[in-house]
Short mmCIF file of N, CA and C in Angstrom, two decimals:
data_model
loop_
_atom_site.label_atom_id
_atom_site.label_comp_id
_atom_site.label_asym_id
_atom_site.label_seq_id
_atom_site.Cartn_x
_atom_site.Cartn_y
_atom_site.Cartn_z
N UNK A 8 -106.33 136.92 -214.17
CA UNK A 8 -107.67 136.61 -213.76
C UNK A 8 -108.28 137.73 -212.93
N UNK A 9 -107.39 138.78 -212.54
CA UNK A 9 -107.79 140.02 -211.62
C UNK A 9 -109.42 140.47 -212.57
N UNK A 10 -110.24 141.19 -211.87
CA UNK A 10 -111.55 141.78 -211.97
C UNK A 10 -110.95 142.80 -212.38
N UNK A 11 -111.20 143.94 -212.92
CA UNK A 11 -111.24 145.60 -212.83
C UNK A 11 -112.76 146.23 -212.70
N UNK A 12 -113.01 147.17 -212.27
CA UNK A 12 -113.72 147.61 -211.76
C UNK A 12 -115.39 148.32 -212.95
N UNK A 13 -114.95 148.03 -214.04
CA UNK A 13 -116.05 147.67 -215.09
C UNK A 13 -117.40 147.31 -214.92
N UNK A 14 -118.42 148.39 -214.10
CA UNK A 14 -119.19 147.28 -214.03
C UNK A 14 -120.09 146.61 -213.19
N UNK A 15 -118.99 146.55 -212.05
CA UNK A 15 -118.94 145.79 -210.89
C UNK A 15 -118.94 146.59 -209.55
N UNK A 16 -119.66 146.59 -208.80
CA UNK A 16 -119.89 147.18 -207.16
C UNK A 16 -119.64 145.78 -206.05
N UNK A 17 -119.85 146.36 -205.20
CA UNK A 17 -119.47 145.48 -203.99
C UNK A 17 -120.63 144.75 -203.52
N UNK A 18 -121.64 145.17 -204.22
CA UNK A 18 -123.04 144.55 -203.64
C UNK A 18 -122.92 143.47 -204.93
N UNK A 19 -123.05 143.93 -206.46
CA UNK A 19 -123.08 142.93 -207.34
C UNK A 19 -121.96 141.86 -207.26
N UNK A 20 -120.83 141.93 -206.99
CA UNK A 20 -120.10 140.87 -206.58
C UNK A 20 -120.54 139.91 -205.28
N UNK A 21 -120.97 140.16 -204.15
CA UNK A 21 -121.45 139.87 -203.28
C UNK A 21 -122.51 139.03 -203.32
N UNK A 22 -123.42 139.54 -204.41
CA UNK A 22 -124.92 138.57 -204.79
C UNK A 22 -124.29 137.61 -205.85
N UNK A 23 -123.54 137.58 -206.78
CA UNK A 23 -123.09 136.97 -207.52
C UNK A 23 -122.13 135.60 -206.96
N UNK A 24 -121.32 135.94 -206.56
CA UNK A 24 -120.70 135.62 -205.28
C UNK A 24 -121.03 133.97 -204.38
N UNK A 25 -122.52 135.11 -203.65
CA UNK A 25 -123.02 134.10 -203.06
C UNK A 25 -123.94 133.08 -203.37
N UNK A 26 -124.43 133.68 -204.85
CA UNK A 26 -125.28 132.84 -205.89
C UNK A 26 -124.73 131.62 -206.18
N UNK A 27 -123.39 131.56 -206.75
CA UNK A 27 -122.46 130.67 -207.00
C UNK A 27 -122.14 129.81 -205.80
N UNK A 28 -121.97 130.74 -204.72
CA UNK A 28 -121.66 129.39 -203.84
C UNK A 28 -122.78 128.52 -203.17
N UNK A 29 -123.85 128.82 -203.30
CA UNK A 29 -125.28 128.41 -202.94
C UNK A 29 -125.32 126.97 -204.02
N UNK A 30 -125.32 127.71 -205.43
CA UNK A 30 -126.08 127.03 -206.32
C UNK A 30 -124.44 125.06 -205.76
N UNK A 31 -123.15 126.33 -206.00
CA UNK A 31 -122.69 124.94 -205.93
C UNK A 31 -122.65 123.69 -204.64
N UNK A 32 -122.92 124.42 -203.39
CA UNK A 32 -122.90 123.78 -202.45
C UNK A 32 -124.63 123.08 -202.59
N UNK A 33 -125.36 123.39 -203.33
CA UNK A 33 -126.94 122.80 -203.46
C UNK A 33 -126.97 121.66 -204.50
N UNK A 34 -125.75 121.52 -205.09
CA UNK A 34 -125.78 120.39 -206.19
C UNK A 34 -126.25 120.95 -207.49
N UNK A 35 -126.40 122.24 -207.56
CA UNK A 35 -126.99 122.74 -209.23
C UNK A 35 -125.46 122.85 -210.13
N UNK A 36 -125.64 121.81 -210.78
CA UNK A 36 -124.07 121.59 -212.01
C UNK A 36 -124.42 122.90 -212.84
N UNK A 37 -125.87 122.77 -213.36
CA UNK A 37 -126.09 123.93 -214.51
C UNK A 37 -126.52 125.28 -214.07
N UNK A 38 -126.74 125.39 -213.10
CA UNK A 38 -126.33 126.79 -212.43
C UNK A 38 -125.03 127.75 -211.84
N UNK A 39 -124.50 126.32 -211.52
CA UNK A 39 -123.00 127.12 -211.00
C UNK A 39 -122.97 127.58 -212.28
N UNK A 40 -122.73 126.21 -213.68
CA UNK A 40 -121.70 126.79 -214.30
C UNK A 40 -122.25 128.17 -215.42
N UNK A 41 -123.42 128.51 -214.85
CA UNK A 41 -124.09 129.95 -215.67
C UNK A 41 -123.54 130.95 -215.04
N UNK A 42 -122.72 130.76 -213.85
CA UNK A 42 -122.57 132.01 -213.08
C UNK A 42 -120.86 132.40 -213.86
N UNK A 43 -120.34 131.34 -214.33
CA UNK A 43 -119.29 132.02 -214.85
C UNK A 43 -118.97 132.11 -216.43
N UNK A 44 -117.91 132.83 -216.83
CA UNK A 44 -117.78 133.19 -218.10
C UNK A 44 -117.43 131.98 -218.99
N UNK A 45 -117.25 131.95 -220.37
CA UNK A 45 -117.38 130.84 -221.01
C UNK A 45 -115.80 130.79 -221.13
N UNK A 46 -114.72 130.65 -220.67
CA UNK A 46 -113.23 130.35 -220.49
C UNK A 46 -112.99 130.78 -219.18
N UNK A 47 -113.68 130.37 -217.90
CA UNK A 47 -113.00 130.37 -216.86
C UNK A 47 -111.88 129.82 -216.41
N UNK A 48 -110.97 130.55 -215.47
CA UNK A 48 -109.73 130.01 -214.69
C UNK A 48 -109.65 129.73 -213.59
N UNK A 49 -109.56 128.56 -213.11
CA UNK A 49 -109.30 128.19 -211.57
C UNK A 49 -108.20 127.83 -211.15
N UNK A 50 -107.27 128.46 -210.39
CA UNK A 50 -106.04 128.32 -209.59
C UNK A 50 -106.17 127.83 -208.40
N UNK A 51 -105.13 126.49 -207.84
CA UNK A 51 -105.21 126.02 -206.81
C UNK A 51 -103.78 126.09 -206.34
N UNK A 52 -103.35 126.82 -205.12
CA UNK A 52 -102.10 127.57 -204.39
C UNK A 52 -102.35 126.39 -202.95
N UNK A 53 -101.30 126.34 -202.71
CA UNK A 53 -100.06 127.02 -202.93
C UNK A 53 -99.49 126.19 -203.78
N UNK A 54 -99.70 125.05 -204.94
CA UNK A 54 -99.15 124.15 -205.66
C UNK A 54 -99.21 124.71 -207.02
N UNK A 55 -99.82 125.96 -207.07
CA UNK A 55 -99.27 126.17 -208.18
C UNK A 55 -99.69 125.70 -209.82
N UNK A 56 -101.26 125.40 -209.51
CA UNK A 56 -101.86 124.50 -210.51
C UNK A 56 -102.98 125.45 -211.53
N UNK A 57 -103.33 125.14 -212.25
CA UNK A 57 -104.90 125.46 -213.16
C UNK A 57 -105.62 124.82 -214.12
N UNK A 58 -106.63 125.31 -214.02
CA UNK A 58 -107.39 124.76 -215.21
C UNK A 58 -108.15 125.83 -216.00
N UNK A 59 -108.09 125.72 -217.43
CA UNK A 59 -108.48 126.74 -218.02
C UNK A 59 -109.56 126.08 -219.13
N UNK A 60 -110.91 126.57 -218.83
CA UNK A 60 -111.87 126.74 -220.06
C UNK A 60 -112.93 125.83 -218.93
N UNK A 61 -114.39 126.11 -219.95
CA UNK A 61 -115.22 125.27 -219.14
C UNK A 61 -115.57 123.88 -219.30
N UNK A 62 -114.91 123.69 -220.34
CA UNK A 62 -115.10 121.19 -220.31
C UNK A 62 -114.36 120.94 -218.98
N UNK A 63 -112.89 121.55 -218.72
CA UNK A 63 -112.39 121.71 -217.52
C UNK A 63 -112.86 122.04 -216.42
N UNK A 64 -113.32 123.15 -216.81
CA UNK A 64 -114.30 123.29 -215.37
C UNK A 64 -115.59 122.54 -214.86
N UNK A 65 -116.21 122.11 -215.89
CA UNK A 65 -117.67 121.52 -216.13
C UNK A 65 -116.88 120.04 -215.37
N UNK A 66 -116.06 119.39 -215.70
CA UNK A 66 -115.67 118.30 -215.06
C UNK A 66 -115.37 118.18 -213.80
N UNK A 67 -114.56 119.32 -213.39
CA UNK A 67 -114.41 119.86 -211.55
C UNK A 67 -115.73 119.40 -211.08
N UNK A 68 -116.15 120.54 -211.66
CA UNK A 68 -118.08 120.20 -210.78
C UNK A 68 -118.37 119.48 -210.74
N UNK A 69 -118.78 118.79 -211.81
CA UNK A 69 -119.44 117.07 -211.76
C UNK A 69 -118.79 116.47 -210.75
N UNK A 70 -117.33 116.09 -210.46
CA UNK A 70 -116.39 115.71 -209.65
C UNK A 70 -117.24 116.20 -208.44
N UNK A 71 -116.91 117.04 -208.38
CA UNK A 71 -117.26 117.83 -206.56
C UNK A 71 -118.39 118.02 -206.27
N UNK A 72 -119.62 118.03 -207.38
CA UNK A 72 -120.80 117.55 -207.05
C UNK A 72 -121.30 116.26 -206.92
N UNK A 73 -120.60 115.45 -207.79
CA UNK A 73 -121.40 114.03 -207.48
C UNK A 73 -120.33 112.92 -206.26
N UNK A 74 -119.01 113.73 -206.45
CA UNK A 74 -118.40 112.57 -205.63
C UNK A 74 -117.57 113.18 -204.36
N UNK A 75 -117.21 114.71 -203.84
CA UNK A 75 -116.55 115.22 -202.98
C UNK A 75 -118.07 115.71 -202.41
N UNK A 76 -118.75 116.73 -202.38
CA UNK A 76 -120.03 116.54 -201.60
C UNK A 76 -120.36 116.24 -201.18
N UNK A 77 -120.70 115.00 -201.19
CA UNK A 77 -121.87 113.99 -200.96
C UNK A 77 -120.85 113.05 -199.79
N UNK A 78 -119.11 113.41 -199.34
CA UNK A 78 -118.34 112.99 -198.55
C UNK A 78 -118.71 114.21 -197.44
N UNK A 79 -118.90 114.86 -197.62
CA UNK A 79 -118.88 116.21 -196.46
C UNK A 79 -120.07 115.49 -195.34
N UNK A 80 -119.60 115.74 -194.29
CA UNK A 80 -119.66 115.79 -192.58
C UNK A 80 -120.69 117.12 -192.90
N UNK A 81 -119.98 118.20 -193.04
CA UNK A 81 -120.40 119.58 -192.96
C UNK A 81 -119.12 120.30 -192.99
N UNK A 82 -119.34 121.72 -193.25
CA UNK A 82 -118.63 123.06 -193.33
C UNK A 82 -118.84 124.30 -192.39
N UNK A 83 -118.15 124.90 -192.51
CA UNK A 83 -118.26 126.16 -191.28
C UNK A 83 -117.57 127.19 -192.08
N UNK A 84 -117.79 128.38 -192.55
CA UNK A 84 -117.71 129.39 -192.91
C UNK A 84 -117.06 130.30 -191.88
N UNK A 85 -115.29 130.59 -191.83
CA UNK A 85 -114.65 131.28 -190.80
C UNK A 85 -115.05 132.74 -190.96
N UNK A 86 -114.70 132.90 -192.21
CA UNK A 86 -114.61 134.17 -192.65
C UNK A 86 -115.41 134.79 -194.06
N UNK A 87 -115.86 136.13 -194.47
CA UNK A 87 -116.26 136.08 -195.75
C UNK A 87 -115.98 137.54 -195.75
N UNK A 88 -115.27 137.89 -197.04
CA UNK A 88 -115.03 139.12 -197.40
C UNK A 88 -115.06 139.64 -198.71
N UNK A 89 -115.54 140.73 -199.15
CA UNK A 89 -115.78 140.87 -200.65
C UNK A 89 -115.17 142.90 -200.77
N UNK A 90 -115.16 142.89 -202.18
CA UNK A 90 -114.57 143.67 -202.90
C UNK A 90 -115.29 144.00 -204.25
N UNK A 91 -114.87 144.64 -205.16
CA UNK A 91 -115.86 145.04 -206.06
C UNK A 91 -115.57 144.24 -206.86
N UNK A 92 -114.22 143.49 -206.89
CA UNK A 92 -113.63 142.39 -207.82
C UNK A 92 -113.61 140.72 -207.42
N UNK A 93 -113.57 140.48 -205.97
CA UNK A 93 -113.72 139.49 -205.43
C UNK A 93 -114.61 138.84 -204.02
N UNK A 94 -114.75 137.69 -204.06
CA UNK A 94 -115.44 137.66 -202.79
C UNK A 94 -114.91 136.16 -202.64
N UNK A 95 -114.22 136.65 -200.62
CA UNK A 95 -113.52 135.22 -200.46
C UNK A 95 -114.45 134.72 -199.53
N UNK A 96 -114.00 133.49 -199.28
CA UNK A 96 -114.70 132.76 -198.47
C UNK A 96 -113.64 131.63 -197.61
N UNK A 97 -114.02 131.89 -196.78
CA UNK A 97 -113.18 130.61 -195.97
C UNK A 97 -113.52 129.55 -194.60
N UNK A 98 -113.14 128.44 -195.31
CA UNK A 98 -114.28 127.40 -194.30
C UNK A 98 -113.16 126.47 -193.94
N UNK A 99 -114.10 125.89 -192.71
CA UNK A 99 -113.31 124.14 -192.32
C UNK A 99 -114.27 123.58 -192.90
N UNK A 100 -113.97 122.06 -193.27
CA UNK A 100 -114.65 121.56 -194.01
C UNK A 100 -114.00 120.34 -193.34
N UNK A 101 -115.42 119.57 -192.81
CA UNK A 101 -115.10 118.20 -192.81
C UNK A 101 -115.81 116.96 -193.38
N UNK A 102 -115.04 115.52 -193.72
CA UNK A 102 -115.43 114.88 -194.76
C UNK A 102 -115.34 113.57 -194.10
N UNK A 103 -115.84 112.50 -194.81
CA UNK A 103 -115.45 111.02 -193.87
C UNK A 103 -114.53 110.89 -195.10
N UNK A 104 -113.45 110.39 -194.42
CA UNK A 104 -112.18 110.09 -194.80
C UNK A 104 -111.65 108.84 -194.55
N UNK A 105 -111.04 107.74 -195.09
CA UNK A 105 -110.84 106.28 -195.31
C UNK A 105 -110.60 106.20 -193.57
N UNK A 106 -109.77 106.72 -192.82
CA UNK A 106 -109.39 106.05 -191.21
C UNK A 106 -110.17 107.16 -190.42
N UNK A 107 -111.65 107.40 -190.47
CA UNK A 107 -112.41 108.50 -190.30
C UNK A 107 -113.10 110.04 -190.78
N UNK A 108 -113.22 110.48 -189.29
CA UNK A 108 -113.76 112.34 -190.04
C UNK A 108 -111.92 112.90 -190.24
N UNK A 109 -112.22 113.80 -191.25
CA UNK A 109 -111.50 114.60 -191.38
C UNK A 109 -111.69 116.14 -191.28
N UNK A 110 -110.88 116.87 -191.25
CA UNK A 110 -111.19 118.29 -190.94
C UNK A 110 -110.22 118.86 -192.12
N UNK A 111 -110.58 120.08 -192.75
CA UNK A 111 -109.42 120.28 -193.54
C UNK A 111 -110.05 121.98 -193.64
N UNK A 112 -108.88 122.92 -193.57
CA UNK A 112 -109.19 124.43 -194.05
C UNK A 112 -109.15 125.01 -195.44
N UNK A 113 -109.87 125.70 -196.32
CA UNK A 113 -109.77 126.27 -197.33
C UNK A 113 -110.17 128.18 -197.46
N UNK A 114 -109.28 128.15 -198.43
CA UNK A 114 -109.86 129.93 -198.73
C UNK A 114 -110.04 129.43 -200.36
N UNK A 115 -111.72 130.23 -200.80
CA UNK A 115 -111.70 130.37 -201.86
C UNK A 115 -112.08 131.54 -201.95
N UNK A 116 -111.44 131.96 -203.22
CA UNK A 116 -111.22 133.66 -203.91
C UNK A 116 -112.21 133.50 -205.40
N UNK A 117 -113.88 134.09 -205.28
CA UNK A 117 -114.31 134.12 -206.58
C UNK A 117 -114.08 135.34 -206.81
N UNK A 118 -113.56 135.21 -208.46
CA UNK A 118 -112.93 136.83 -208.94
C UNK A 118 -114.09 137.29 -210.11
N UNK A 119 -114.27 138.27 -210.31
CA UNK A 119 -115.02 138.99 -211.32
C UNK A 119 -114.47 139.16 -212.69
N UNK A 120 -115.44 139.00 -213.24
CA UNK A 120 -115.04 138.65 -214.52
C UNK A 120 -114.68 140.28 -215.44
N UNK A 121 -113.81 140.34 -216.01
CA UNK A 121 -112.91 141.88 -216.15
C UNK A 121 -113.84 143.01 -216.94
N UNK A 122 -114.44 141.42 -218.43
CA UNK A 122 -115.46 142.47 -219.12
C UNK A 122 -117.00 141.76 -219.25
N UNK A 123 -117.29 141.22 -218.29
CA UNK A 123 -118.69 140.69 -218.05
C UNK A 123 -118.94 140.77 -216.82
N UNK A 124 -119.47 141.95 -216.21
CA UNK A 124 -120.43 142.45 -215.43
C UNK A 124 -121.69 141.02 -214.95
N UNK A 125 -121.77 141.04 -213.63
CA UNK A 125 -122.23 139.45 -213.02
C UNK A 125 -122.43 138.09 -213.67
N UNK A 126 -121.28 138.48 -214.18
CA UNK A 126 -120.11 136.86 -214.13
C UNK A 126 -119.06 136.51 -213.50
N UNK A 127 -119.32 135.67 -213.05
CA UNK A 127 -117.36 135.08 -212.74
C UNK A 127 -116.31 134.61 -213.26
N UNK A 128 -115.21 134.87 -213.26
CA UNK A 128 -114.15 134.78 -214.41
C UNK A 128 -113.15 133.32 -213.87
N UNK A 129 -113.27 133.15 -212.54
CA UNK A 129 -113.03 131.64 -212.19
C UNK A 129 -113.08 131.85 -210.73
N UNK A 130 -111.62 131.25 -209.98
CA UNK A 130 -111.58 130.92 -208.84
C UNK A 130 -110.04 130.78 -208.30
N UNK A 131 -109.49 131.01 -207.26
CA UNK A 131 -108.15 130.91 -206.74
C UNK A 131 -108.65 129.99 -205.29
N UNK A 132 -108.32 128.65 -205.19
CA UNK A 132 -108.47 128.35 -203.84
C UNK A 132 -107.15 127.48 -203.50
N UNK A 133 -107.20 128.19 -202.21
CA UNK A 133 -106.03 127.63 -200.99
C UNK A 133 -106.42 126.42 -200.20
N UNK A 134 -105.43 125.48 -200.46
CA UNK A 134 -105.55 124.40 -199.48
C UNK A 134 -104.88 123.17 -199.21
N UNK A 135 -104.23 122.37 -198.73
CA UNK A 135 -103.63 121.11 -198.12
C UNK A 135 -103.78 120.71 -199.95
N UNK A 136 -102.59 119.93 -200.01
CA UNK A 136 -102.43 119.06 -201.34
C UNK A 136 -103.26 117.97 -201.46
N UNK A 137 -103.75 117.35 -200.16
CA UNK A 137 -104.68 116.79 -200.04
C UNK A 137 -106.03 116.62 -199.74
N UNK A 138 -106.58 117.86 -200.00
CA UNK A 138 -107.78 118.40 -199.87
C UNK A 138 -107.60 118.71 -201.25
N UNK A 139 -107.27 119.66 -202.01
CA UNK A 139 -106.97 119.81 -203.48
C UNK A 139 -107.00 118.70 -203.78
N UNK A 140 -106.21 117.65 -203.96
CA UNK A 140 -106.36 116.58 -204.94
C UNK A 140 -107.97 115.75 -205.26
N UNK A 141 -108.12 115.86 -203.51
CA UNK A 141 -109.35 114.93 -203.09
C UNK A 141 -110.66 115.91 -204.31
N UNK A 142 -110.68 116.66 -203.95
CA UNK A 142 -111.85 117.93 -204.36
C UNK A 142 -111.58 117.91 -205.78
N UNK A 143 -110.39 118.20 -206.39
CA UNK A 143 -110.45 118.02 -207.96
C UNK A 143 -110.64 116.42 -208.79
N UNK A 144 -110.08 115.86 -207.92
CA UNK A 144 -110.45 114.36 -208.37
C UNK A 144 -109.52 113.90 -209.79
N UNK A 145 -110.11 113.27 -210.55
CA UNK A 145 -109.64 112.46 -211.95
C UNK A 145 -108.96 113.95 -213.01
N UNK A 146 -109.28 115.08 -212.77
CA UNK A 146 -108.56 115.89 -213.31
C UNK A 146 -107.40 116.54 -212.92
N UNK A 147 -107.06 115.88 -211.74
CA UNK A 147 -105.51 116.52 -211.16
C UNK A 147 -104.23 116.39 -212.11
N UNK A 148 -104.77 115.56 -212.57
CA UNK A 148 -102.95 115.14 -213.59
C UNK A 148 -103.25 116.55 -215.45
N UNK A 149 -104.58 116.36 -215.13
CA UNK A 149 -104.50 117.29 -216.37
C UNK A 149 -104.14 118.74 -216.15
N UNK A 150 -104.10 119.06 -214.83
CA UNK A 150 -104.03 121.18 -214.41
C UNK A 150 -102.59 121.37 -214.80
N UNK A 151 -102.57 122.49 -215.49
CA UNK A 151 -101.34 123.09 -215.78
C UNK A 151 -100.51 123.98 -214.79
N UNK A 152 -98.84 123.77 -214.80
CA UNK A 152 -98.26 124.34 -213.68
C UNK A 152 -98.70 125.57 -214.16
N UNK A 153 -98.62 126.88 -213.07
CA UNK A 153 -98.51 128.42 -213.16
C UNK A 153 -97.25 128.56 -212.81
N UNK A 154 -96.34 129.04 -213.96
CA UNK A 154 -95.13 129.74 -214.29
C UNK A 154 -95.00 130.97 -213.72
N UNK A 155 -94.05 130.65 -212.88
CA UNK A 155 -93.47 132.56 -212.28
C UNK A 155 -94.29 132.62 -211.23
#
């Protein structure tokens, strides 16, 4: 899923980047999913999971737009760093959670897509098994292990 440098600058990843995370944190289903390529990959670490193509992905979203969203307290953005291939992001994120608020940390890694120049080729995000599960929702049992 690595980027190579095809293409791609540190500013166009950056606007791309933050396009995507706008459109998805704003509730746009059909905008996120223009920002990436038509067989995106999303990896969720440290468990070791994925999902590959966009019915897969198109279902994440719907998931995390209509039903993990709309749970969020709010977010806080620790950190943000980009590259000509990636741009991470990393937040607390808190949610109302069945015995209250919850707080939970994530890093997400959007990667550049290798031979499509401002696209995204998917996503690598870090986080609690239970923040992952919660956020992917009804498609957890379908992600495939990552071997090796």
């Amino acid at each position: 899923m690595a980027g190579s440098k095809a293409g791609w600058t540190t500013d166009l990843m950056r606007e791309v980047g933050t396009l995507h995370a706008t459109l998805e944190a704003g509730g746009d289903l059909e905008g996120t999913m223009k920002t990436l390529v038509d067989v995106p990959v999303y990896e969720f670490w440290p468990m070791g999971k994925r999902m590959v193509g966009a019915d897969a992905v198109l279902r994440y979203y719907t998931h995390l737009i209509e039903d993990f969203i709309p749970r969020q307290i709010g977010y806080t953005m620790i950190e943000e760093t980009h590259s000509e291939t990636a741009l991470s992001q990393e937040y607390i994120i808190e949610l109302n959670g069945p015995e209250g608020p919850e707080s939970h940390r994530v890093l997400g890694v959007l990667c550049a897509a290798k031979d499509s120049p401002g696209l995204l080729g998917g996503e690598r995000i870090w986080g609690s098994e239970e923040l992952l599960r919660q956020m992917i929702g009804p498609i957890w049992d379908e992600l495939e292990t990552i071997e090796g």
